[in-house]
Coordinates of C-alpha atoms and ligand atoms in Angstrom, one line a residue:
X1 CA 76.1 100.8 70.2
X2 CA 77.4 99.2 72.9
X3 CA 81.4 99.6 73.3
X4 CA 83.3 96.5 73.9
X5 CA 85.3 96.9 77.5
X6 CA 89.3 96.2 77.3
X7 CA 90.7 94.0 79.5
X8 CA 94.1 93.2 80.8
X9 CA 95.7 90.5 78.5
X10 CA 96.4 88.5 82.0
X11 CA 96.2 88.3 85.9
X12 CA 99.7 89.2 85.7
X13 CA 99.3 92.2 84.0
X14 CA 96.8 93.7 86.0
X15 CA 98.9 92.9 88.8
X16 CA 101.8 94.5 87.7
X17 CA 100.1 97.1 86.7
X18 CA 98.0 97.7 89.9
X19 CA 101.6 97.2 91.7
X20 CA 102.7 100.2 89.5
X21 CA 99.8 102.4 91.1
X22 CA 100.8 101.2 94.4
X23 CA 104.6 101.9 94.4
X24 CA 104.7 105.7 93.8
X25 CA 106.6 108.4 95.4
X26 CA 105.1 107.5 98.8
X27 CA 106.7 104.3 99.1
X28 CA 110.3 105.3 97.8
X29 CA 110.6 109.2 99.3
X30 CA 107.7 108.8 102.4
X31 CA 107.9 105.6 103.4
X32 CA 111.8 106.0 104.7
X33 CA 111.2 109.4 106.0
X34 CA 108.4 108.8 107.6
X35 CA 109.6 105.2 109.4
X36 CA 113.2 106.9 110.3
X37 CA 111.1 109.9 112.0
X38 CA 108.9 107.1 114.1
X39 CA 111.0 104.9 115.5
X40 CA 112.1 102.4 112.4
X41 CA 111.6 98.9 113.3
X42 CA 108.4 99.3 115.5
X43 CA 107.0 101.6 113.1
X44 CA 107.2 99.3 110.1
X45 CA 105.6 96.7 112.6
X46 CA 102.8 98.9 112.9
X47 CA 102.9 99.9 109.3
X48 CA 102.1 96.0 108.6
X49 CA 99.7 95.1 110.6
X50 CA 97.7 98.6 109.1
X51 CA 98.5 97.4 105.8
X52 CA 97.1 94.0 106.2
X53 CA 93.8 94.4 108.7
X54 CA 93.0 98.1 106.9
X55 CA 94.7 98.1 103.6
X56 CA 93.9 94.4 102.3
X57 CA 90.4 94.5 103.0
X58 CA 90.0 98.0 101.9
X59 CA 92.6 96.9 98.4
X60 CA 90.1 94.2 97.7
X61 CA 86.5 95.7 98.2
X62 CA 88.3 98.7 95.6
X63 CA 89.1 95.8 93.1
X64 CA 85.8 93.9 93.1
X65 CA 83.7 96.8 93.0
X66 CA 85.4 97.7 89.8
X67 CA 85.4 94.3 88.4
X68 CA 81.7 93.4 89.3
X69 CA 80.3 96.7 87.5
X70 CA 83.2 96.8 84.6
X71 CA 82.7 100.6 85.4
X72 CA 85.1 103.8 86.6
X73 CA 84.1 104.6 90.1
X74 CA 81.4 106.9 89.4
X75 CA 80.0 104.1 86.8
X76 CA 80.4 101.6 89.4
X77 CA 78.7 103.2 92.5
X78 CA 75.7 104.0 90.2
X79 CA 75.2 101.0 88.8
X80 CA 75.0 99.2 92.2
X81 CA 72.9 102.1 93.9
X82 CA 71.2 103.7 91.6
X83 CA 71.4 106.7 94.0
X84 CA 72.5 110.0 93.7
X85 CA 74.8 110.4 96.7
X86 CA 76.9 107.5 95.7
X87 CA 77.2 108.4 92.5
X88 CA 78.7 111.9 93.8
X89 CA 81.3 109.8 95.8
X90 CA 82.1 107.8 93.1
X91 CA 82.5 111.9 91.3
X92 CA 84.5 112.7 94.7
X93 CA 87.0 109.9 93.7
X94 CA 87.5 111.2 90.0
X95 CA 88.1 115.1 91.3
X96 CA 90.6 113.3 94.0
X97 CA 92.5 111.8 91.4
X98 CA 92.7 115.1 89.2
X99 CA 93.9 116.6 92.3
X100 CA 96.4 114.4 93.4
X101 CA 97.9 114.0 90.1
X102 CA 98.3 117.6 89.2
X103 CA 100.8 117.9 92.5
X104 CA 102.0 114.6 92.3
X105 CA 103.4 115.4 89.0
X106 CA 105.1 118.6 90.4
X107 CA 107.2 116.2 92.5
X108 CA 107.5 113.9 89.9
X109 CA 109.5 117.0 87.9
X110 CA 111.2 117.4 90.4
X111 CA 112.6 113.7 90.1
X112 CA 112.8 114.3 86.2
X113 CA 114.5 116.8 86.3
X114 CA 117.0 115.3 89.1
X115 CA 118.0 112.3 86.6
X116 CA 119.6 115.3 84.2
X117 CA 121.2 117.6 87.6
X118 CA 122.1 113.3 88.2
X119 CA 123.8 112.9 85.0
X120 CA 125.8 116.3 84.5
X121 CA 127.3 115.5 87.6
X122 CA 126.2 118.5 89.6
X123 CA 125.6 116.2 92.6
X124 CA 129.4 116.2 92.9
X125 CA 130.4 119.4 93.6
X126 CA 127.7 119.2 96.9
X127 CA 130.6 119.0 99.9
X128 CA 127.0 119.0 102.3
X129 CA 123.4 119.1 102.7
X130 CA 122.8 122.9 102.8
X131 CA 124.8 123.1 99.2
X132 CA 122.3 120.5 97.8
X133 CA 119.6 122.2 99.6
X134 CA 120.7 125.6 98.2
X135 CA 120.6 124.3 94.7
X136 CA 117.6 122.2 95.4
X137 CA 116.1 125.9 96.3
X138 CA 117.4 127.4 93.4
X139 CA 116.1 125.0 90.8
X140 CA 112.5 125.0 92.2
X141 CA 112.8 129.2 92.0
X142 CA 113.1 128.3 88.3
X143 CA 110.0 128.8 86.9
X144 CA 111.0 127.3 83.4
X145 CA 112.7 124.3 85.1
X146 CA 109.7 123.3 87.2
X147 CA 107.2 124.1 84.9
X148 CA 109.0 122.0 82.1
X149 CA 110.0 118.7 83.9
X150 CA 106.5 119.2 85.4
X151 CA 105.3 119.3 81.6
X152 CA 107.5 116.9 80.7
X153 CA 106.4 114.3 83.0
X154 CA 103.0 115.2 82.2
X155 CA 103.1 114.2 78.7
X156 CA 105.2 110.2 79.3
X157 CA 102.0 109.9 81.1
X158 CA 99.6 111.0 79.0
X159 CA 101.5 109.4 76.2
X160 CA 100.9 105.6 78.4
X161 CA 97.2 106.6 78.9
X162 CA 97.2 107.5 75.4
X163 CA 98.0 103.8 74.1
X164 CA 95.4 102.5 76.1
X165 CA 94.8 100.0 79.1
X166 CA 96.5 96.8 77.0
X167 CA 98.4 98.4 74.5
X168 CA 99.7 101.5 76.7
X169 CA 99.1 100.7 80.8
X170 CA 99.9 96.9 80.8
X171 CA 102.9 97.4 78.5
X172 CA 104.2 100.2 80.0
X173 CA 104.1 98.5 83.5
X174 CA 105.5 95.2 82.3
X175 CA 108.5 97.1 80.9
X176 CA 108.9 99.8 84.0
X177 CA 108.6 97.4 86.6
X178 CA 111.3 95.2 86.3
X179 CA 113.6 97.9 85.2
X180 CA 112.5 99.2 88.5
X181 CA 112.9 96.4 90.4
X182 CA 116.1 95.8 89.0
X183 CA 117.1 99.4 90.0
X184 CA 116.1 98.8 93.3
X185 CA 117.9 95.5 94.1
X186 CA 121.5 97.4 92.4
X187 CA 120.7 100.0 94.9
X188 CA 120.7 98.3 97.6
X189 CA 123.4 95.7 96.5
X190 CA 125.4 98.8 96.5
X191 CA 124.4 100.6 100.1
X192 CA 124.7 97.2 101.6
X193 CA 128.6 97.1 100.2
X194 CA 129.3 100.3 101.9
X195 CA 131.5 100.3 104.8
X196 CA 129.0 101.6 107.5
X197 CA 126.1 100.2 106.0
X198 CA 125.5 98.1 108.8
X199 CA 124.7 101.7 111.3
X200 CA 121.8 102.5 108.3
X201 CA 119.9 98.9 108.8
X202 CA 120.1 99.4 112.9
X203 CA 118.4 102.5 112.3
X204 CA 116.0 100.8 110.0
X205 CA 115.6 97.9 112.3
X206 CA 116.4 98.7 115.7
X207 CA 112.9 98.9 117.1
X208 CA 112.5 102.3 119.0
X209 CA 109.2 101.5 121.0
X210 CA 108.9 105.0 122.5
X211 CA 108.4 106.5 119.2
X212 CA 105.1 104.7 119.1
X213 CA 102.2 106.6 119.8
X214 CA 98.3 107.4 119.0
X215 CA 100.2 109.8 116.6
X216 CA 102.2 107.4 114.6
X217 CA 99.6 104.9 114.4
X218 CA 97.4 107.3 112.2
X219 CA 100.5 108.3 110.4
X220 CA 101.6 104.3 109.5
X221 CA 97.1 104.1 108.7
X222 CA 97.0 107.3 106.4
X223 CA 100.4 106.1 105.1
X224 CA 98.9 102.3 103.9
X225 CA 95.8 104.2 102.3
X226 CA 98.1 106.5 100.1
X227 CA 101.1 103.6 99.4
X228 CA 98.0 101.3 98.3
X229 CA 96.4 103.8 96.3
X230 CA 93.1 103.5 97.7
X231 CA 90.6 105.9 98.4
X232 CA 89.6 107.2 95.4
X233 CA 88.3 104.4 92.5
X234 CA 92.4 104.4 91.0
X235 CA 92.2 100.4 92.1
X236 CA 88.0 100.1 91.5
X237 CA 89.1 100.9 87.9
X238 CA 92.0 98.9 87.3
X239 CA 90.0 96.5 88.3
X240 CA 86.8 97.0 86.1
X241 CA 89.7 95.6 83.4
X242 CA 89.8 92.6 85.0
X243 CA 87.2 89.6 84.2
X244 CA 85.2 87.0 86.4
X245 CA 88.2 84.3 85.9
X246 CA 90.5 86.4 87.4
X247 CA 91.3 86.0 91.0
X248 CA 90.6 88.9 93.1
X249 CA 92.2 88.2 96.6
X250 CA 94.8 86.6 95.3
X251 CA 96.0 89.2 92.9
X252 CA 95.2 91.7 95.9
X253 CA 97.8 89.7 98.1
X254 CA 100.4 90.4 95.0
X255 CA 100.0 93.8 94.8
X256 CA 100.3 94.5 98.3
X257 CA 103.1 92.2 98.8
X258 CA 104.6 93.9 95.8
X259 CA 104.2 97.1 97.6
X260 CA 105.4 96.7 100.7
X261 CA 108.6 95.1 99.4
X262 CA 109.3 98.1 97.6
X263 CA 108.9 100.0 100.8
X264 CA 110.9 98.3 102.5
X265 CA 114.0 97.6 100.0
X266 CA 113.8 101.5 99.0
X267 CA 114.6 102.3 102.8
X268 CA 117.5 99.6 103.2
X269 CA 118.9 101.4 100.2
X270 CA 118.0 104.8 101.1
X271 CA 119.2 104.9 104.9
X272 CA 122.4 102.1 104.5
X273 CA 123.9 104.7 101.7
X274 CA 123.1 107.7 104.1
X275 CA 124.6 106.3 107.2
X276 CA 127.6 105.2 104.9
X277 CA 128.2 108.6 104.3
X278 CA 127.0 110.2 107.1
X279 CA 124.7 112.5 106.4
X280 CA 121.8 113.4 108.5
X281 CA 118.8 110.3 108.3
X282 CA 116.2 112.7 109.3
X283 CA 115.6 115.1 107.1
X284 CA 111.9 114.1 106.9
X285 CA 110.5 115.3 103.4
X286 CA 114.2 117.4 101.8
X287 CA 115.9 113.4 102.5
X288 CA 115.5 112.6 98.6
X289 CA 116.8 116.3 97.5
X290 CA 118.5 117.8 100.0
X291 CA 120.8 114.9 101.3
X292 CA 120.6 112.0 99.0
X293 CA 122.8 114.1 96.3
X294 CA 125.1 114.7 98.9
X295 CA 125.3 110.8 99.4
X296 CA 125.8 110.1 96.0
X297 CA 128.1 112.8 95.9
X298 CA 130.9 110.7 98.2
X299 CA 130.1 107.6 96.9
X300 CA 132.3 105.5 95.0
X301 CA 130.2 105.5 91.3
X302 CA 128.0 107.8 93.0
X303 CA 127.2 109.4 89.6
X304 CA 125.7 106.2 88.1
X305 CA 124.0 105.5 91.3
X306 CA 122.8 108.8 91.4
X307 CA 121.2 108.8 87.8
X308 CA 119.9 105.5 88.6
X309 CA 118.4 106.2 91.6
X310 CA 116.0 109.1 90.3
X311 CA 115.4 107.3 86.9
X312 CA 114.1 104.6 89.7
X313 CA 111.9 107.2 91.7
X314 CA 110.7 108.8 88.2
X315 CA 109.5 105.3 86.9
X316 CA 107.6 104.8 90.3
X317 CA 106.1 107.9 89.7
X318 CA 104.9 107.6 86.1
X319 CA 103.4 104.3 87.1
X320 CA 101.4 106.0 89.9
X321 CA 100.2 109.0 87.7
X322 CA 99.0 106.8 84.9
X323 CA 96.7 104.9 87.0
X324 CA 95.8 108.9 88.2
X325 CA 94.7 110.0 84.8
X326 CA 93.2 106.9 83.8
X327 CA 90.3 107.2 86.5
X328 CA 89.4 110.3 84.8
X329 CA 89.9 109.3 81.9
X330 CA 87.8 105.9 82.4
X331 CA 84.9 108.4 83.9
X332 CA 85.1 110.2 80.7
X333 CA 84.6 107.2 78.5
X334 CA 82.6 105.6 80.4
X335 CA 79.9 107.8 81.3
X336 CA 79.8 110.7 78.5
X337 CA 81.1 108.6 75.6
X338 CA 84.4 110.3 74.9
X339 CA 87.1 108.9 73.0
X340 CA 90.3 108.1 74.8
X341 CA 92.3 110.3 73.2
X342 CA 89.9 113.3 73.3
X343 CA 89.8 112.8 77.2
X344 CA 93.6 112.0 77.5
X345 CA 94.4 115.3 75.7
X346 CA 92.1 117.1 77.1
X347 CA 92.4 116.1 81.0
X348 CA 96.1 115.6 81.1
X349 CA 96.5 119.1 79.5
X350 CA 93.8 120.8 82.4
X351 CA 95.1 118.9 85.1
X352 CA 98.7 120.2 83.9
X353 CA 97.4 123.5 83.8
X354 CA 96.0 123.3 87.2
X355 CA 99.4 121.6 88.5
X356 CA 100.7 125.0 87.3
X357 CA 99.9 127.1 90.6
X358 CA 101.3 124.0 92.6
X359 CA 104.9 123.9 90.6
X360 CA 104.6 127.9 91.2
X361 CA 104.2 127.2 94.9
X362 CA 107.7 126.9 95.0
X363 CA 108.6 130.0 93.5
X364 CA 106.5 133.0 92.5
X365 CA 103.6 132.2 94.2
X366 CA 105.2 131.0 96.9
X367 CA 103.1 133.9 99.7
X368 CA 100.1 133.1 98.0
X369 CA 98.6 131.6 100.7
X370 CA 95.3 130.6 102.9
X371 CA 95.3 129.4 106.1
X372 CA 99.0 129.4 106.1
X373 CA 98.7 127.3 103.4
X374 CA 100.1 127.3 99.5
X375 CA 98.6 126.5 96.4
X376 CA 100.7 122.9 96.7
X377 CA 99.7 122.6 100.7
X378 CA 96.4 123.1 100.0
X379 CA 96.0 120.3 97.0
X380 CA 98.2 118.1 98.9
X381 CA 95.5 118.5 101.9
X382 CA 92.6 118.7 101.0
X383 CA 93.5 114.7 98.7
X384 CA 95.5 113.3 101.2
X385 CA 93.8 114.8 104.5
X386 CA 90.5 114.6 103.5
X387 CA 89.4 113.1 99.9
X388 CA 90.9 110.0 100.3
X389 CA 90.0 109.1 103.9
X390 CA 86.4 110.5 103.4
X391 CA 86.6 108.6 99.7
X392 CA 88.1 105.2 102.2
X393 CA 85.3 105.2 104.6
X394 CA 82.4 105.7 101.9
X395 CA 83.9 102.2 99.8
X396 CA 84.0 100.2 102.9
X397 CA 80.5 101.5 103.8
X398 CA 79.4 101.1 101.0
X399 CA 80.5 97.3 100.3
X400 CA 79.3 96.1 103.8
X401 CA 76.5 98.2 104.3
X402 CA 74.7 99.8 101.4
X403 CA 75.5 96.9 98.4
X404 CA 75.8 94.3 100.9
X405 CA 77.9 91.8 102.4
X406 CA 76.5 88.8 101.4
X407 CA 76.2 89.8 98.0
X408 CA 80.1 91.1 97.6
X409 CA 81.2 87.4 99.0
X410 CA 79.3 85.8 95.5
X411 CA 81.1 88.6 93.7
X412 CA 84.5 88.1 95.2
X413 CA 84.2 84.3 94.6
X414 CA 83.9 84.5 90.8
X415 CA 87.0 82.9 89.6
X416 CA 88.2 82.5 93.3
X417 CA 86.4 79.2 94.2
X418 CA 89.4 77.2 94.9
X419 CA 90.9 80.1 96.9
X420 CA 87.8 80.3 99.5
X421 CA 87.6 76.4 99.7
X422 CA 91.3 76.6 101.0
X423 CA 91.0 79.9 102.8
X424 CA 86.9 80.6 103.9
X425 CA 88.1 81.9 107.4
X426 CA 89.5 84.6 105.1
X427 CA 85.7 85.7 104.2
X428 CA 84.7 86.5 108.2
X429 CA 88.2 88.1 108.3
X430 CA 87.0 90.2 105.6
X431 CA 83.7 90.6 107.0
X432 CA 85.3 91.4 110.8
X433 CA 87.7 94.2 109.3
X434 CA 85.7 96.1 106.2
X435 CA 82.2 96.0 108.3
X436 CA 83.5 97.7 111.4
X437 CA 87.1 98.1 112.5
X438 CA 88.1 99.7 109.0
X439 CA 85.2 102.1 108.9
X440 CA 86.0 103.4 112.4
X441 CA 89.9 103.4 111.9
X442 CA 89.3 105.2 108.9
X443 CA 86.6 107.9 110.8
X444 CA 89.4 108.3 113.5
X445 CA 92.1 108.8 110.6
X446 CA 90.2 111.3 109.3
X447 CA 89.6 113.4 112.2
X448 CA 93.0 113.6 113.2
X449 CA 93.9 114.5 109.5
X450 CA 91.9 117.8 109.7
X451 CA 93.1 117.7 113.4
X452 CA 90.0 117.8 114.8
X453 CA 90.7 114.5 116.9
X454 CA 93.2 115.4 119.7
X455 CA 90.6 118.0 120.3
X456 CA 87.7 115.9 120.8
X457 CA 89.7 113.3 122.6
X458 CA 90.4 115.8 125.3
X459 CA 87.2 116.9 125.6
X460 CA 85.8 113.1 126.0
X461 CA 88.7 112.4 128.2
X462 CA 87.6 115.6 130.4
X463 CA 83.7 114.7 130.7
X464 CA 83.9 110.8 130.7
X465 CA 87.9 110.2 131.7
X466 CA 88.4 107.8 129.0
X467 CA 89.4 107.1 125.8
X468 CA 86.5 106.9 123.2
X469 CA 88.3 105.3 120.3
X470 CA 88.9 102.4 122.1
X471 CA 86.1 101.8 123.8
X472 CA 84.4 102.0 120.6
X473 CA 85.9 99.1 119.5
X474 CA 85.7 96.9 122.3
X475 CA 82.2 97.9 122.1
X476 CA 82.2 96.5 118.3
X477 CA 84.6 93.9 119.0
X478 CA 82.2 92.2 121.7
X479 CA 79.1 92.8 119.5
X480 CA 80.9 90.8 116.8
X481 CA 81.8 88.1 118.6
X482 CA 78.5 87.4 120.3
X483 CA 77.2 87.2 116.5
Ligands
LIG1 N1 100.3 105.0 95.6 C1 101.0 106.0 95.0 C2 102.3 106.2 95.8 O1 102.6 105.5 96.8 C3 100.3 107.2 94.8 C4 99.0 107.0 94.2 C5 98.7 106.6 92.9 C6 97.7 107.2 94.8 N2 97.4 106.6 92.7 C7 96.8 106.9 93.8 C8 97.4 107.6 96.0 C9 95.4 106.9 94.2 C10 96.0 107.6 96.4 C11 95.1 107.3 95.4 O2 103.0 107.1 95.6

């Protein structure tokens, strides 16, 4: 019997639903951190241009690949290669995504739980940081607290999955995201009221060039891969939902326009609100529990702002982790004929189970450790540092190299026709970035993620006094253009 694929009931669905992948816990509690540590104005700048030479091109191969083989990523790659190794990295992106999600949704909790601390008004007896910190510290020592808001969180997302991609995904995002959104824009409506707020957006804005380096280059690259969810087949299958009317790089510019915005508004209200009430901006990763209770705290209706703020970072997480457990749950379908709710139940309860040791990372298994690392380290790693990067490189490769080129062009201009005619330079742009520079970006990502780069730049540097990653792509640079 052959099973009739669900689609999205329309472009905008899928886009708001892809855009729900996207804007996760990396663009509202890393993307701030992460552009305050690095020099805030020229680290955005750089943060851009990653997102739109890297992340686009990478965004839209994920989303055709999907939609051309109607398949989860394992489905996908061995429909198009009919080879055993790309089948295994079409597995490698199903394992990521159990990974990910099974510390993801420890974080998640985390935020959970914060909209109850939010609403009992605990933030207010915080005079500063180290109080919130201390409580912060004594909640996550709470092995029923973690574990339950963990479990919790678990089961809104397995209850979305559940309902399926029309009835339970598309829904769900069309009713989170605008609540979201409209979150968002009352958040920063009311840190851009605050009398300060003006020191918060010079920190956001004020350009520090300095801060740029080799260093935060790969941090603004790894950071596009995991804002954009790519990396791992979460987009390849949201897009297998899609059909060939709908309009792949255009719905690819939405969702990363989407995501970015997000980014962005989140750290206007994040770092106008701390300035306001000056607290410390760089806190790195303790900013959204260590000093953002303390901000709410001493702000005037800080205790609807504060409830409002983590229901806002728990519905960006639920979004995220739904488009998790649907790659594994698409695999499961998919490829060994289970029903959705047999593989809902059954993966979001393992993948709980094995989020256990990451929520008890915090707590009693806290020295459990190898190589320095814990449980929740070494899951966070070993997706972030080396599954998704490796998982990156293999789909750009694969797209330009192994399927082809020429033949992902007539793919991507199924129900795009119009687009092209308006926009062909856009195809050798494409071609340019997915066929070389992403591929070795991504390589160079990758080796300074298991920090094996600085190593073998000094050792280049030492024999040949120069510096290999750019020559490299001068070298391909050249070669392209001589084409
Ligand atoms: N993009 C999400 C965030 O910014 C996280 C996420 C969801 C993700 N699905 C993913 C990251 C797939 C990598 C791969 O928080």
């Amino acid at each position: 019997m052959i099973k009739q694929r669900e689609h999205w009931g329309s472009k905008f669905g899928f886009i708001l639903a892809a855009a729900g992948s996207a804007v996760g816990l990396g663009n509202i509690w890393k993307f701030p951190y992460i552009a305050g540590e690095n020099g805030g104005a020229a680290f955005v700048f750089v943060y851009l241009i990653c997102i739109a030479v890297i992340g686009l091109p990478v965004l839209t191969a994920e989303i055709l690949l999907g939609r051309t083989t109607q398949r989860n990523p394992v489905g996908a790659f061995k429909k198009l290669s009919g080879s055993k190794f790309w089948t295994a990295v079409g597995g490698m992106g199903v394992i990521a995504g159990f990974v990910i999600l099974s510390f993801y949704s420890v974080v998640a909790g985390w935020s959970f739980g914060y909209i109850f601390e939010a609403m009992k008004g605990t933030f207010s007896t915080f005079s500063d940081a180290s109080f919130a910190g201390e409580h912060f510290n004594s909640l996550v020592g709470n092995v029923t607290w973690i574990v339950g808001f963990h479990g919790g969180f678990f089961l809104l997302t397995m209850l979305v999955v559940y309902a399926g991609v029309k009835g339970g995904i598309e829904r769900g995002s069309k009713i989170m995201m605008p609540i979201l959104f409209v979150i968002l824009l009352i958040l920063v409506v009311r840190g851009l009221t605050l009398d300060g707020a003006e020191k918060g957006l010079a920190f956001l804005w004020n350009p520090d060039w300095s801060k740029i380096s080799g260093q935060s280059v790969l941090i603004a690259l790894g950071h596009a891969f995991f804002t954009l969810s790519l990396g791992m087949g979460a987009m390849m299958t949201y897009g297998s939902y899609l059909t060939e009317e709908d309009n792949i790089p255009s719905a690819a510019f939405q969702v990363l326009f989407l995501d970015t915005l997000i980014a962005i508004l989140a750290g206007i209200a994040i770092f106008t609100a701390v300035f306001a009430m000056g607290q410390d901006p760089g806190a790195g990763p303790g900013l959204i529990f260590h000093t953002i209770p303390v901000v709410f705290s001493k702000m005037p209706g800080g205790l609807l702002f504060g409830v409002l703020f983590f229901l806002l970072l728990t519905l960006a997480a639920l979004t995220s982790a739904i488009s998790l457990l649907e790659v594994v749950v698409a695999y499961f379908v998919d490829e060994l004929n289970w029903k959705r709710h047999q593989a809902v139940l059954v993966f979001g309860l393992l993948t709980f189970l094995i989020g256990i040791p990451s929520a008890l990372s915090f707590n009693v298994m806290a020295d459990v450790k190898w190589f320095d690392k814990t449980f929740f380290d070494i899951a966070d790693f070993l997706a972030s540092n080396i599954l998704l990067p490796v998982g990156g490189l293999f789909i750009a490769v694969f797209v330009a190299w192994v399927w082809g080129f020429d033949k992902a062009v007539i793919e991507l201009k199924k129900g795009a026709v119009n687009f092209f005619e308006k926009n062909d330079w856009m195809i050798v742009a494409w071609k340019f970035f997915l066929k070389y520079f992403a591929p070795v970006m991504i390589f160079i990502v990758f080796l300074h993620s298991i920090g094996l780069l600085e190593s073998a730049v000094a050792q280049i540097k030492q024999y040949w006094g120069l510096d290999v990653s750019g020559l490299i792509l001068l070298i391909l640079l050249i070669r392209y253009l001589k084409k």
